[in-house]
Coordinates of C-alpha atoms and ligand atoms in Angstrom, one line a residue:
X1 CA 75.3 43.4 3.1
X2 CA 73.0 45.8 1.4
X3 CA 70.2 44.8 3.8
X4 CA 72.6 45.5 6.7
X5 CA 73.3 49.0 5.4
X6 CA 69.6 49.8 5.0
X7 CA 69.1 48.5 8.5
X8 CA 71.8 50.6 9.9
X9 CA 70.4 53.6 8.2
X10 CA 67.0 53.0 9.8
X11 CA 68.6 52.4 13.1
X12 CA 70.5 55.7 12.9
X13 CA 67.3 57.5 12.0
X14 CA 65.6 56.0 15.1
X15 CA 68.5 56.9 17.2
X16 CA 68.4 60.5 16.0
X17 CA 64.8 60.6 16.9
X18 CA 65.7 59.3 20.4
X19 CA 63.8 56.1 20.1
X20 CA 66.8 53.8 19.9
X21 CA 65.3 50.4 19.6
X22 CA 68.1 48.6 17.9
X23 CA 67.6 44.9 18.1
X24 CA 70.0 43.6 20.7
X25 CA 71.5 41.0 18.4
X26 CA 72.1 43.3 15.5
X27 CA 75.0 45.1 17.2
X28 CA 77.6 42.3 17.1
X29 CA 80.5 42.5 19.4
X30 CA 81.4 46.2 19.0
X31 CA 79.3 47.5 21.9
X32 CA 81.6 50.2 23.0
X33 CA 82.0 53.4 20.8
X34 CA 84.1 56.4 21.4
X35 CA 81.8 59.5 21.7
X36 CA 82.3 62.4 19.3
X37 CA 81.4 65.7 20.9
X38 CA 80.9 68.4 18.2
X39 CA 84.1 68.5 16.2
X40 CA 86.3 66.5 18.5
X41 CA 86.5 62.9 19.6
X42 CA 86.2 62.8 23.4
X43 CA 87.5 60.2 25.8
X44 CA 84.0 59.3 26.8
X45 CA 83.1 55.7 25.9
X46 CA 79.5 54.8 25.1
X47 CA 78.3 51.3 26.0
X48 CA 75.5 49.8 24.1
X49 CA 73.0 48.0 26.3
X50 CA 70.0 46.5 24.5
X51 CA 70.5 48.9 21.6
X52 CA 70.7 52.0 23.7
X53 CA 74.0 53.8 24.1
X54 CA 74.8 54.8 27.6
X55 CA 77.6 57.2 28.7
X56 CA 79.0 58.1 32.1
X57 CA 76.8 61.1 33.0
X58 CA 79.6 63.0 34.8
X59 CA 82.0 62.7 31.9
X60 CA 79.4 63.7 29.4
X61 CA 78.4 66.7 31.5
X62 CA 82.1 67.7 31.7
X63 CA 82.4 67.6 27.9
X64 CA 79.3 69.6 27.3
X65 CA 79.7 71.9 30.2
X66 CA 76.5 70.9 31.9
X67 CA 75.7 71.5 35.5
X68 CA 74.7 68.5 37.6
X69 CA 73.0 69.1 40.9
X70 CA 72.2 66.3 43.3
X71 CA 68.6 66.2 44.6
X72 CA 67.1 63.9 47.2
X73 CA 65.2 62.0 44.5
X74 CA 67.6 62.3 41.6
X75 CA 70.0 64.5 39.6
X76 CA 69.1 67.8 38.0
X77 CA 70.9 68.3 34.7
X78 CA 71.1 71.7 33.2
X79 CA 72.8 72.5 29.9
X80 CA 72.4 73.1 26.2
X81 CA 69.0 74.7 25.7
X82 CA 67.2 73.0 28.6
X83 CA 67.2 71.0 31.7
X84 CA 65.7 67.9 33.1
X85 CA 65.7 65.8 36.3
X86 CA 66.9 62.3 36.2
X87 CA 65.0 60.4 38.9
X88 CA 66.7 57.8 41.0
X89 CA 65.6 54.2 41.2
X90 CA 65.0 54.1 37.4
X91 CA 62.1 56.5 37.8
X92 CA 62.8 58.0 34.3
X93 CA 63.3 61.7 33.7
X94 CA 61.2 64.7 34.1
X95 CA 61.6 67.5 31.5
X96 CA 61.5 71.2 32.1
X97 CA 57.9 71.4 31.1
X98 CA 56.9 68.6 33.4
X99 CA 56.7 65.8 30.8
X100 CA 57.8 62.4 32.2
X101 CA 60.0 60.3 29.9
X102 CA 61.2 56.8 30.5
X103 CA 64.9 56.6 30.9
X104 CA 66.9 54.0 32.8
X105 CA 70.3 54.4 34.4
X106 CA 72.8 52.0 35.9
X107 CA 76.0 52.1 37.8
X108 CA 79.2 50.7 36.1
X109 CA 82.6 50.9 37.8
X110 CA 81.1 53.4 40.3
X111 CA 79.9 55.7 37.5
X112 CA 76.3 56.6 36.8
X113 CA 75.6 55.6 33.2
X114 CA 72.8 57.5 31.5
X115 CA 71.4 57.1 28.0
X116 CA 73.1 59.4 25.5
X117 CA 69.6 60.3 24.1
X118 CA 69.1 62.4 27.3
X119 CA 71.1 65.1 25.4
X120 CA 68.4 65.3 22.8
X121 CA 66.1 66.7 25.4
X122 CA 68.7 69.4 26.1
X123 CA 68.7 70.5 22.5
X124 CA 71.5 68.4 21.1
X125 CA 71.3 66.1 18.1
X126 CA 72.9 62.7 17.9
X127 CA 74.5 61.1 14.8
X128 CA 75.0 57.3 14.6
X129 CA 76.4 55.1 11.9
X130 CA 77.3 51.7 13.2
X131 CA 79.3 50.8 10.1
X132 CA 81.5 53.8 10.6
X133 CA 81.7 53.5 14.4
X134 CA 80.2 56.9 14.6
X135 CA 78.3 58.1 17.6
X136 CA 78.4 61.9 17.9
X137 CA 76.5 64.5 19.9
X138 CA 76.3 67.9 18.5
X139 CA 75.0 71.4 19.1
X140 CA 75.0 74.5 16.9
X141 CA 78.7 74.8 17.2
X142 CA 79.6 71.7 15.3
X143 CA 81.3 72.6 12.0
X144 CA 82.3 69.2 10.5
X145 CA 79.7 67.1 8.7
X146 CA 79.4 63.5 9.9
X147 CA 81.3 62.3 6.9
X148 CA 84.1 64.8 7.5
X149 CA 84.1 63.8 11.1
X150 CA 84.4 60.0 10.4
X151 CA 87.1 60.7 7.9
X152 CA 89.1 62.8 10.3
X153 CA 88.9 60.3 13.1
X154 CA 88.7 57.1 11.1
X155 CA 91.7 55.5 12.8
X156 CA 90.6 56.2 16.3
X157 CA 86.9 55.5 15.9
X158 CA 87.4 51.8 15.1
X159 CA 86.9 49.9 18.4
X160 CA 89.6 47.4 19.3
X161 CA 88.6 44.0 17.9
X162 CA 87.4 41.7 20.6
X163 CA 90.6 39.8 21.4
X164 CA 90.5 36.0 21.9
X165 CA 91.4 35.3 25.5
X166 CA 94.8 33.9 24.6
X167 CA 98.3 35.4 24.8
X168 CA 99.0 37.0 21.5
X169 CA 102.7 36.3 22.1
X170 CA 102.1 32.5 22.1
X171 CA 101.0 30.7 19.0
X172 CA 97.2 30.4 19.0
X173 CA 96.0 26.9 18.5
X174 CA 92.5 26.8 17.1
X175 CA 90.2 25.3 19.6
X176 CA 88.7 22.4 17.8
X177 CA 86.0 20.7 19.7
X178 CA 87.7 18.1 21.9
X179 CA 87.2 14.4 21.6
X180 CA 84.1 13.5 23.5
X181 CA 84.9 12.3 27.0
X182 CA 88.6 13.1 26.7
X183 CA 88.6 16.9 26.9
X184 CA 88.3 18.6 30.3
X185 CA 87.4 22.2 31.0
X186 CA 88.8 23.5 34.3
X187 CA 87.1 26.5 35.7
X188 CA 87.9 28.6 38.7
X189 CA 85.4 31.0 40.2
X190 CA 85.5 33.9 42.7
X191 CA 89.0 35.1 41.9
X192 CA 91.3 36.8 41.5
X193 CA 92.6 36.3 45.0
X194 CA 95.8 36.6 47.0
X195 CA 96.7 33.1 45.9
X196 CA 96.0 33.4 42.2
X197 CA 99.7 33.6 41.5
X198 CA 100.2 30.2 43.2
X199 CA 97.4 28.7 41.2
X200 CA 98.8 30.1 37.9
X201 CA 102.2 28.6 38.9
X202 CA 100.6 25.2 39.3
X203 CA 98.8 25.4 36.0
X204 CA 102.0 26.5 34.3
X205 CA 103.9 23.6 35.8
X206 CA 101.5 21.2 34.4
X207 CA 101.1 23.1 31.2
X208 CA 97.4 23.3 31.3
X209 CA 94.9 26.1 30.8
X210 CA 91.8 27.0 32.6
X211 CA 88.9 29.4 32.4
X212 CA 88.6 32.0 35.2
X213 CA 85.2 33.4 36.1
X214 CA 86.2 36.5 37.9
X215 CA 84.5 39.0 40.1
X216 CA 84.7 42.8 39.3
X217 CA 85.6 43.7 42.9
X218 CA 88.3 41.2 43.1
X219 CA 89.8 42.2 39.8
X220 CA 90.1 45.7 41.1
X221 CA 91.8 44.4 44.2
X222 CA 94.2 42.2 42.3
X223 CA 94.8 43.8 39.0
X224 CA 98.3 42.3 38.5
X225 CA 96.8 38.8 38.8
X226 CA 94.2 39.5 36.1
X227 CA 96.9 40.7 33.8
X228 CA 99.0 37.7 34.4
X229 CA 96.0 35.4 33.9
X230 CA 95.4 37.0 30.5
X231 CA 99.1 37.0 29.6
X232 CA 99.5 33.3 30.3
X233 CA 96.7 32.5 27.9
X234 CA 93.9 31.4 30.3
X235 CA 90.3 32.0 29.6
X236 CA 88.8 35.2 31.0
X237 CA 85.2 35.1 32.1
X238 CA 82.8 37.0 34.4
X239 CA 81.2 36.1 37.7
X240 CA 79.6 39.5 38.4
X241 CA 80.7 42.1 40.8
X242 CA 79.4 41.6 44.3
X243 CA 78.7 37.9 44.6
X244 CA 75.8 38.9 46.9
X245 CA 72.6 37.0 46.1
X246 CA 70.3 39.9 47.2
X247 CA 72.2 42.3 45.0
X248 CA 72.9 40.2 41.9
X249 CA 69.5 38.6 41.6
X250 CA 67.6 41.8 42.7
X251 CA 66.4 42.3 39.1
X252 CA 67.4 41.3 35.6
X253 CA 68.8 44.8 35.2
X254 CA 70.9 44.4 38.3
X255 CA 72.4 41.1 37.1
X256 CA 73.2 42.7 33.7
X257 CA 74.8 45.7 35.3
X258 CA 77.0 43.4 37.4
X259 CA 78.2 41.6 34.3
X260 CA 78.7 44.8 32.3
X261 CA 80.5 46.3 35.2
X262 CA 82.8 43.3 35.6
X263 CA 83.4 43.3 31.8
X264 CA 84.4 47.0 31.9
X265 CA 86.9 46.2 34.7
X266 CA 88.3 43.3 32.7
X267 CA 88.6 45.5 29.6
X268 CA 90.3 48.2 31.6
X269 CA 92.9 45.8 33.0
X270 CA 93.5 43.6 29.9
X271 CA 92.2 45.4 26.9
X272 CA 89.9 42.4 26.4
X273 CA 86.3 41.9 27.1
X274 CA 84.4 38.6 27.2
X275 CA 81.0 37.1 26.6
X276 CA 81.4 34.2 28.9
X277 CA 79.5 34.4 32.2
X278 CA 78.7 32.3 35.2
X279 CA 76.3 33.6 37.8
X280 CA 76.9 33.5 41.5
X281 CA 76.0 30.1 43.0
X282 CA 75.1 28.8 39.6
X283 CA 72.2 29.7 37.4
X284 CA 69.6 27.6 39.1
X285 CA 67.2 28.5 40.6
X286 CA 67.5 32.2 40.5
X287 CA 68.6 33.0 36.9
X288 CA 65.1 32.6 35.5
X289 CA 63.9 33.3 32.0
X290 CA 63.4 37.1 32.6
X291 CA 67.0 37.3 33.8
X292 CA 68.4 35.2 30.9
X293 CA 66.4 37.3 28.4
X294 CA 67.8 40.5 29.8
X295 CA 71.4 39.3 30.0
X296 CA 71.9 36.7 27.2
X297 CA 70.4 39.0 24.5
X298 CA 73.4 41.2 25.1
X299 CA 75.5 38.4 23.6
X300 CA 76.6 36.7 26.9
X301 CA 76.9 33.0 27.1
X302 CA 75.8 31.3 30.3
X303 CA 78.0 28.6 31.8
X304 CA 77.4 26.3 34.7
X305 CA 79.3 23.0 35.2
X306 CA 78.8 19.2 35.3
X307 CA 81.4 18.4 37.9
X308 CA 81.2 20.2 41.3
X309 CA 84.5 19.8 43.2
X310 CA 82.9 21.0 46.5
X311 CA 86.3 22.6 47.2
X312 CA 84.5 25.3 49.0
X313 CA 82.9 22.8 51.4
X314 CA 85.7 20.3 52.0
X315 CA 88.5 22.9 52.4
X316 CA 90.2 20.8 55.1
X317 CA 89.9 17.5 53.2
X318 CA 91.9 17.2 50.0
X319 CA 91.0 13.5 49.6
X320 CA 87.4 14.3 49.7
X321 CA 87.7 16.9 47.0
X322 CA 89.8 14.6 44.8
X323 CA 87.4 11.7 45.1
X324 CA 84.4 14.0 44.5
X325 CA 85.9 15.3 41.3
X326 CA 87.2 11.9 40.0
X327 CA 83.9 10.1 40.7
X328 CA 82.0 12.6 38.6
X329 CA 84.6 12.7 35.9
X330 CA 84.4 8.9 35.6
X331 CA 80.7 8.9 35.4
X332 CA 80.8 11.4 32.6
X333 CA 83.4 9.3 30.8
X334 CA 80.9 6.5 30.6
X335 CA 78.4 8.8 28.7
X336 CA 81.2 10.4 26.6
X337 CA 80.5 13.8 28.1
X338 CA 83.3 16.3 28.5
X339 CA 83.7 17.4 32.1
X340 CA 83.4 21.1 33.0
X341 CA 84.8 21.2 36.5
X342 CA 83.9 23.9 39.0
X343 CA 86.7 24.8 41.4
X344 CA 87.5 28.0 43.2
X345 CA 90.4 30.4 43.2
X346 CA 91.2 29.8 46.8
X347 CA 94.0 28.6 49.0
X348 CA 92.4 25.2 49.8
X349 CA 92.2 24.2 46.2
X350 CA 95.9 24.6 45.6
X351 CA 96.7 21.7 47.8
X352 CA 94.6 19.2 45.8
X353 CA 95.0 20.6 42.3
X354 CA 98.3 18.9 41.4
X355 CA 96.9 15.6 42.2
X356 CA 93.8 16.1 40.1
X357 CA 95.8 17.4 37.2
X358 CA 98.2 14.5 37.3
X359 CA 95.3 12.0 37.3
X360 CA 93.5 13.7 34.5
X361 CA 96.6 13.8 32.4
X362 CA 97.4 10.1 33.2
X363 CA 93.8 9.3 32.1
X364 CA 94.5 10.9 28.7
X365 CA 92.5 14.1 29.1
X366 CA 93.5 17.3 27.3
X367 CA 92.7 20.7 28.8
X368 CA 90.9 23.3 26.9
X369 CA 89.5 26.7 27.3
X370 CA 85.8 27.5 27.2
X371 CA 85.2 29.7 24.2
X372 CA 82.3 31.8 23.0
X373 CA 81.8 29.5 20.0
X374 CA 80.9 26.4 22.1
X375 CA 77.4 25.5 22.9
X376 CA 77.1 26.6 26.5
X377 CA 76.5 24.1 29.3
X378 CA 74.1 25.4 31.8
X379 CA 71.3 24.1 34.1
X380 CA 68.6 25.7 32.0
X381 CA 69.8 24.2 28.7
X382 CA 69.7 27.7 27.4
X383 CA 71.8 27.5 24.2
X384 CA 72.2 31.2 23.6
Ligands
ZN1 ZN1 81.1 32.1 43.1

């Protein structure tokens, strides 16, 4: 504990100096902090990515009365005691005196996210105390000391505890690891969709729970379905935003931005975020080490599957889907391996799902949610 405090102190010093190299794993789950602006607590939320806190640039500029001017190659930011130009395409920033400084940006929920330390170059100072959930940007007008500030806003500063993806209204059964070969993990990708409601009805009818790897864009299109999925105690997980290979796998940063973006959408809709991810088309071959290092060091756990239903391929052939699933499930049974079944949140799957559920139940399987505490199953055997 004492070591942790000393570490935090050092980290806050680095942050004030604008270096911000907090080890990615040292930040736990509380990666979103409410930003203090001088003596008040703003509505701006700062998101920690690899130990650097990012804020929506537009919202920060509004709070601090900065002027943003769009340029062909970036954005000019004027405010405080200076100005700088934030170059597009991660080109860093150029200060008023011409000095180039590295600075990366990304887009989350349609908002340009910039590192908070940008404000240091405009004459502000930053206070950070992770143990007090304090992240505060100040100029000469701030009256409160940091201690007085954290006292004043103690109740509001504390981030919501990451909520387990279960319905708080229903009794929570601790997920003990299932009996080998007799526990099945159903997973549905690509939703939510127009037919998620029907899918949830089927799951409810059979009293089984599943894990949903959802897309940010689809969550925004079907917010009520996301909320219902959460309310009924299913597992909430991420599948990125665009599902477009050339976008998601464009770079490790792009992949991370998609997962962070989808997580922000999930949080906005359900109040809950997650660390469970599945990448579009599965993690092999594209989600190579550099991608995994970038994304998994943020605390995400990568999940693929060991049973592919091919429900996207045999849309017109329920028998084929059923046999494809059961053949693989039976093979895994022989080696006492729990099946993780890939299916899709789509209309064609609704037709065959009851049959699969009936058979699995009859064969004595129990249905469980994937949780962050399980050793992730993925094609790279990456256990992070
Ligand atoms: Zn997919």
